[in-house]
Amino acid sequence: MSRPSWWVEDPSILSDDDPSFLCEVCRHINFRYLIYESPIAQIVEDIPLGPYSTLLQRQHCAFCRLTKCAIDNIFGVGVVPLEHNGKTVTIAFSTMLGSAMLDGSSPKVLSIKIRPSGINDDKIKNPEIQVVPDGSWLQGTGAGRPMQPSEVSSQLIFSWGVFCRLGVFGHSNGPSSTKSPHPLPSSFRVIDTKDNCILPVKSKINYLALSYVWGVEKPGLRLMGENYTDLCTEGSLLRFSDGIPQTIRDAMELVQKMNERYLWVDVLCIIQDDENDKMEQVAAMDRIYGTATLTIAAAFGEGPEAGLPGIRPGSRSWIQKTENIQGLSLVNRPKNFDSIERSRWNTRAWTYQERVLSSRIVFFGEQQTFYWCSHLEGYFSEDQDSKPIPRQPRSFRHNIGGPLPLKWSINIVTYKDALEAFTKRHITMAGDILNAFEGVAQRLYPLFRGGFIYGLPETELDYCLSWEAVDDLDRRRDAGGEPLFPSWSWAGWVGAINLNWKERLSCIKWVNKEDGREYSTADYRAPSTAFADETRTYQWLQEWKETRNNSTFHYFSHPDEPDTWFLHPTAPEAERRRDLRPAYHPTAGLLEFRASVARLSFKDWRAPDGLGSREGLPRTLVIYNDDGEVVGSMSIPVSLLCDIRENNRYSAILIAQTTLNPELKEMRARRKTNQERPVEDGICKAGPDEPALSEVQASAAPNGHQGDTHEALDQAELLVVEWRDNIAYRIGFGYMHVDDWGTMEPITQTVLLG
């Protein structure tokens, strides 16, 4: 049997007291070949090191020592067991690409595999080992970079920021800055780290911004009306230093180490007991973070006392071991960017907008720092000398969690990505959810050429009504238990939502509140000169370029802004008719439109057993027509099932048509009612004849297929609503074939959606 390419048949054997000594297993491995010469296909091959218990006995071997150190650093000393469920834990490793250079030109990284892991958290990435060549610092080699585990290099952070601002990363022809064209608030303030006081800003300055979590309790020292004058006095922050949380103190120290002077921190730069000041600053978050020279993200710990690891000597503790193996300096890597994604900082709603609104961010993790800017693909890490790759135009999926792109991304896709990431996060004060999204809405304004209504873009409002639940939802309520925000807005619900990115034909017409005139969102997007003028409308549409990406989804661009991509042609707001805005009653939060509406019934429904033990997914129920045929499915949150009553009024509202998903196509093809009515747990009874639970699980929902407008739009998208006092309130979302919609005996009526 032939040996693999990395096998060394007759290796030299060093004295076992030599620091570079390799054991009988490791000396047969050609590490130089694996790291520098192996083909990309090599990454699929695991190289066994044997049982973990045996590896622990081979600590006289340089690579076995380094492997143990890498495992201990990621999981903790002694955490990985020797056996798991009666099976011996074994260790292997494979090569992986060490940077974003997919051609394999950069040195490869060695990824340690533990099988079976015995670690409950399968989201933790494998420990890694990399080569650290001499002299590698900011040369873009893609190789490893030596670190000081106990202290971060402020010089490296400074260099990242300066190189970005000077265009050294090669992004001069890339998208412009994400900064907002609007000025900062007139009441904008910063911390002057030199004079140790709060400074009202009267002219343009360079400043850094801090993003962190407040924790269970509010930070100690806060800017209030009563101490405002004192804190604006030179040296005042030194007198109150005991009340300043460690994270803020560390950020102030970092600012000075980077030869900067000013820092923005919410708790000390917004008057906390002045609601007017709060609202002015909240509305300007896109400008505050977008204008900052650099955002410092404190992505470690549970609150403001955690500090920034590595700013103070000894404030981050991990061991990096260096071993000389076959003439190569190999080191274990610190925890990677996954530690940032898993941090508490990354679960909070407020920090989401702080992350995506920033032009440049330095993330402080438990073991290393990372740098991310709006010009680049990916991020830089403290332990790797990565080659910068300028961001490229793409019609879909920008870096999730990266800065919101103002160019080279379809507006609805940017919104979808932001919305899905944001609704996964948590917020302490339920009523703050839209405030925490306000900066994102302000940033997205030029992409939609319009404002937002309860978190939905008004120029694509009908399209965005088709959001769906990912997991179970709860109605968002105030402290008194009253619902907050309209039911048609995602802001009215607690839980993750999804907006399927696909072609849609709107099926609703807005109703003018004054004269009852009906019109579409497309009418609102068009310039006022084109309204009711087919010739002018045609001429205006001809100005737009339509592009289709590989998935056949289309988007539009205009010669005036060729790098700004729209779902539909949209005229600038100043050129549109304001009286054609979506019919919205701001006081009551009602939408008014004409649509096709069909009755739904939940006959003989009874409370299911075990309803309190939620399974994490919305209940998927079948929809029957009056002939007892299964025609579609709908999802209703578990939290609302107990409120369903036979005598209440329920309806389905046809809001859009889209391409048919395979599951619904199969459902319609079978058309055998007895195959569609299994009774499971007696949980839900829907339909005119008898109760049933749908066999169509959550997987039956459309899978995000991006339809072609040349395909038939055969799938009806439905809002499931409950009527109270002649106002419809959303309780779920459903689907059926458009031909089956006719069997539901729908009528066209005016709907007030609350």
XYZ file of C-alpha atoms in Angstrom, residues 435-708:
274
model
C -35.103 52.751 19.172
C -32.417 50.064 18.967
C -33.220 49.673 15.254
C -33.436 53.402 14.499
C -29.804 53.760 13.506
C -30.161 50.877 11.050
C -33.302 52.458 9.582
C -31.498 55.768 9.161
C -28.603 54.020 7.427
C -30.957 52.171 5.064
C -32.941 55.296 4.162
C -30.961 56.073 0.958
C -31.205 52.441 -0.168
C -35.008 52.601 -0.111
C -35.333 56.326 -0.806
C -37.837 56.555 1.992
C -38.473 56.202 5.686
C -39.612 53.297 7.818
C -42.990 52.553 9.398
C -42.628 50.484 12.560
C -39.413 48.985 11.200
C -40.661 48.275 7.641
C -39.484 50.357 4.634
C -42.432 52.328 3.290
C -41.348 51.977 -0.363
C -41.457 48.163 -0.004
C -44.046 47.921 2.772
C -46.339 45.409 1.064
C -43.359 43.174 0.183
C -42.094 43.225 3.767
C -45.460 42.253 5.270
C -44.506 38.691 4.267
C -42.108 38.190 7.163
C -42.389 34.830 8.941
C -41.471 33.333 12.295
C -38.296 31.264 12.546
C -39.084 29.950 16.012
C -42.063 30.492 18.250
C -43.090 34.102 18.816
C -44.569 36.015 21.739
C -46.473 39.253 21.454
C -44.275 42.127 22.624
C -45.965 43.750 25.632
C -45.397 46.597 28.045
C -45.060 46.222 31.811
C -48.854 46.236 32.138
C -49.315 43.401 29.665
C -50.645 45.542 26.817
C -49.394 44.813 23.283
C -46.637 47.070 21.991
C -46.546 48.066 18.319
C -48.835 46.785 15.532
C -49.279 43.069 14.946
C -48.260 43.467 11.276
C -44.789 44.670 12.281
C -42.019 42.336 13.404
C -41.435 44.872 16.195
C -44.749 43.774 17.708
C -43.335 40.321 18.413
C -40.484 38.805 20.425
C -38.513 36.192 18.513
C -36.467 35.576 15.391
C -38.135 36.238 12.047
C -37.281 35.551 8.421
C -38.057 37.490 5.253
C -37.860 35.098 2.316
C -36.027 36.771 -0.545
C -38.072 35.971 -3.620
C -40.151 37.469 -6.400
C -43.529 38.712 -5.201
C -46.559 40.255 -6.843
C -48.398 42.475 -4.375
C -52.122 41.731 -4.074
C -53.155 44.733 -1.981
C -54.201 48.261 -2.870
C -53.781 51.107 -0.434
C -56.817 53.267 0.273
C -56.446 57.035 0.459
C -57.798 58.091 3.857
C -59.341 61.293 2.503
C -61.013 60.412 -0.802
C -60.993 56.590 -0.792
C -58.854 56.383 -3.941
C -57.012 53.067 -4.426
C -53.376 52.866 -5.471
C -50.378 50.547 -5.260
C -46.939 50.819 -3.709
C -45.585 50.869 -7.271
C -47.595 54.069 -7.811
C -45.892 55.557 -4.762
C -42.406 54.555 -5.939
C -42.895 56.298 -9.297
C -42.235 60.027 -9.821
C -45.258 62.290 -9.511
C -45.007 63.132 -13.225
C -45.653 59.484 -14.073
C -48.814 58.999 -12.011
C -51.764 58.052 -14.248
C -49.579 58.686 -17.305
C -48.637 55.402 -18.950
C -46.308 57.039 -21.467
C -44.320 58.884 -18.810
C -44.276 55.768 -16.618
C -42.833 53.736 -19.488
C -40.201 56.387 -20.189
C -39.191 56.494 -16.542
C -38.909 52.706 -16.293
C -36.712 52.668 -19.388
C -34.150 54.741 -17.475
C -33.528 51.797 -15.151
C -31.199 48.892 -15.861
C -32.482 45.457 -14.874
C -29.908 42.858 -13.806
C -30.424 39.213 -12.941
C -28.036 37.309 -10.747
C -27.284 33.611 -11.013
C -30.398 32.688 -9.051
C -32.604 34.601 -11.548
C -33.572 37.139 -8.897
C -33.561 40.574 -10.466
C -32.689 44.040 -9.265
C -32.571 47.517 -10.752
C -30.049 50.344 -10.886
C -30.229 53.891 -12.241
C -27.469 55.732 -14.154
C -27.459 58.437 -11.483
C -26.476 55.851 -8.820
C -25.237 52.740 -10.661
C -23.815 51.084 -7.528
C -27.068 51.381 -5.551
C -29.287 48.386 -6.293
C -33.068 48.419 -5.825
C -35.641 45.640 -5.691
C -37.953 47.886 -7.742
C -37.390 51.173 -9.590
C -37.837 53.916 -7.000
C -37.811 57.653 -7.611
C -36.149 60.000 -5.081
C -38.528 60.926 -2.276
C -38.693 64.586 -3.327
C -40.000 63.536 -6.755
C -42.808 61.305 -5.453
C -46.383 62.133 -4.476
C -46.724 62.172 -0.708
C -50.458 61.461 -0.940
C -49.608 58.053 -2.425
C -47.735 56.802 0.623
C -49.002 53.487 2.040
C -52.258 54.236 3.860
C -51.152 54.409 7.462
C -52.952 55.788 10.520
C -50.019 56.844 12.727
C -51.968 57.370 15.941
C -53.514 53.906 15.978
C -50.774 52.140 13.998
C -53.300 50.925 11.417
C -52.736 50.069 7.760
C -55.724 50.528 5.431
C -55.954 48.631 2.151
C -58.235 46.662 -0.158
C -57.569 42.944 -0.433
C -59.109 39.540 -1.032
C -60.244 38.025 2.286
C -61.527 34.526 3.098
C -63.062 33.164 6.290
C -61.180 30.658 8.448
C -62.723 28.563 11.213
C -61.266 26.634 14.138
C -64.139 24.298 14.953
C -64.400 22.389 18.248
C -60.925 23.423 19.235
C -59.750 22.307 22.688
C -56.662 23.213 24.680
C -53.911 20.698 23.850
C -51.998 18.740 26.438
C -48.522 19.971 27.287
C -48.940 23.304 25.570
C -46.654 24.925 28.112
C -43.674 22.874 26.949
C -42.894 24.674 23.706
C -40.882 22.897 21.094
C -39.406 26.110 19.684
C -41.274 26.094 16.368
C -44.561 27.711 15.366
C -47.453 25.295 15.027
C -48.115 24.455 11.386
C -51.810 23.801 10.727
C -53.629 22.728 7.600
C -56.201 24.898 5.862
C -59.349 23.232 4.506
C -61.813 24.630 2.022
C -65.569 24.194 2.457
C -65.403 20.872 0.589
C -63.087 19.456 3.235
C -60.047 19.477 0.964
C -56.592 20.387 2.247
C -55.539 23.471 0.325
C -52.715 25.018 2.321
C -50.934 25.478 5.619
C -50.505 28.211 8.192
C -48.254 28.835 11.176
C -49.570 30.278 14.426
C -47.342 30.891 17.470
C -47.898 28.535 20.382
C -48.386 31.574 22.603
C -51.619 32.386 20.734
C -53.115 28.896 20.471
C -54.791 29.128 23.866
C -56.570 32.301 22.766
C -58.194 30.721 19.708
C -61.963 30.418 20.141
C -64.529 28.911 17.793
C -66.799 31.939 18.028
C -64.066 34.443 17.191
C -63.714 35.775 13.668
C -60.661 34.580 11.767
C -59.665 35.241 8.175
C -56.872 34.806 5.677
C -55.856 37.893 3.691
C -54.193 37.424 0.306
C -51.256 39.843 0.323
C -48.949 38.489 -2.388
C -48.373 35.859 -5.053
C -45.025 34.161 -5.485
C -43.490 31.031 -6.982
C -44.806 27.705 -5.754
C -42.628 25.841 -3.284
C -42.193 22.072 -3.854
C -43.939 21.014 -0.633
C -47.087 22.944 -1.420
C -47.006 21.602 -4.969
C -46.907 18.055 -3.612
C -49.688 18.766 -1.137
C -51.928 20.006 -3.911
C -51.087 17.045 -6.128
C -52.189 14.478 -3.573
C -55.539 16.096 -2.768
C -56.552 13.161 -0.630
C -58.019 14.482 2.568
C -57.595 11.239 4.501
C -53.838 11.389 3.892
C -53.654 14.904 5.227
C -55.475 14.446 8.535
C -53.397 12.536 11.070
C -54.292 13.296 14.668
C -51.168 13.879 16.799
C -51.412 14.818 20.451
C -54.869 16.304 19.784
C -53.179 19.644 19.579
C -55.088 21.716 17.087
C -58.387 21.526 15.285
C -58.805 23.558 12.177
C -61.351 23.300 9.416
C -65.096 23.028 8.845
C -65.649 19.344 9.598
C -63.298 17.875 12.153
C -60.140 18.802 14.062
C -56.702 17.882 12.717
C -53.048 18.643 13.128
C -51.102 19.215 9.934
C -48.568 16.610 8.943
C -46.921 19.470 7.150
C -44.146 20.456 9.528
C -42.206 23.703 9.601
C -40.080 22.323 6.774
C -43.090 22.661 4.510
C -42.638 26.411 4.497
C -41.002 27.817 1.368
C -37.279 27.246 1.390
C -36.276 30.668 0.197
C -36.352 29.752 -3.504
C -35.685 32.923 -5.419
C -38.301 32.863 -8.120
C -38.021 33.946 -11.718
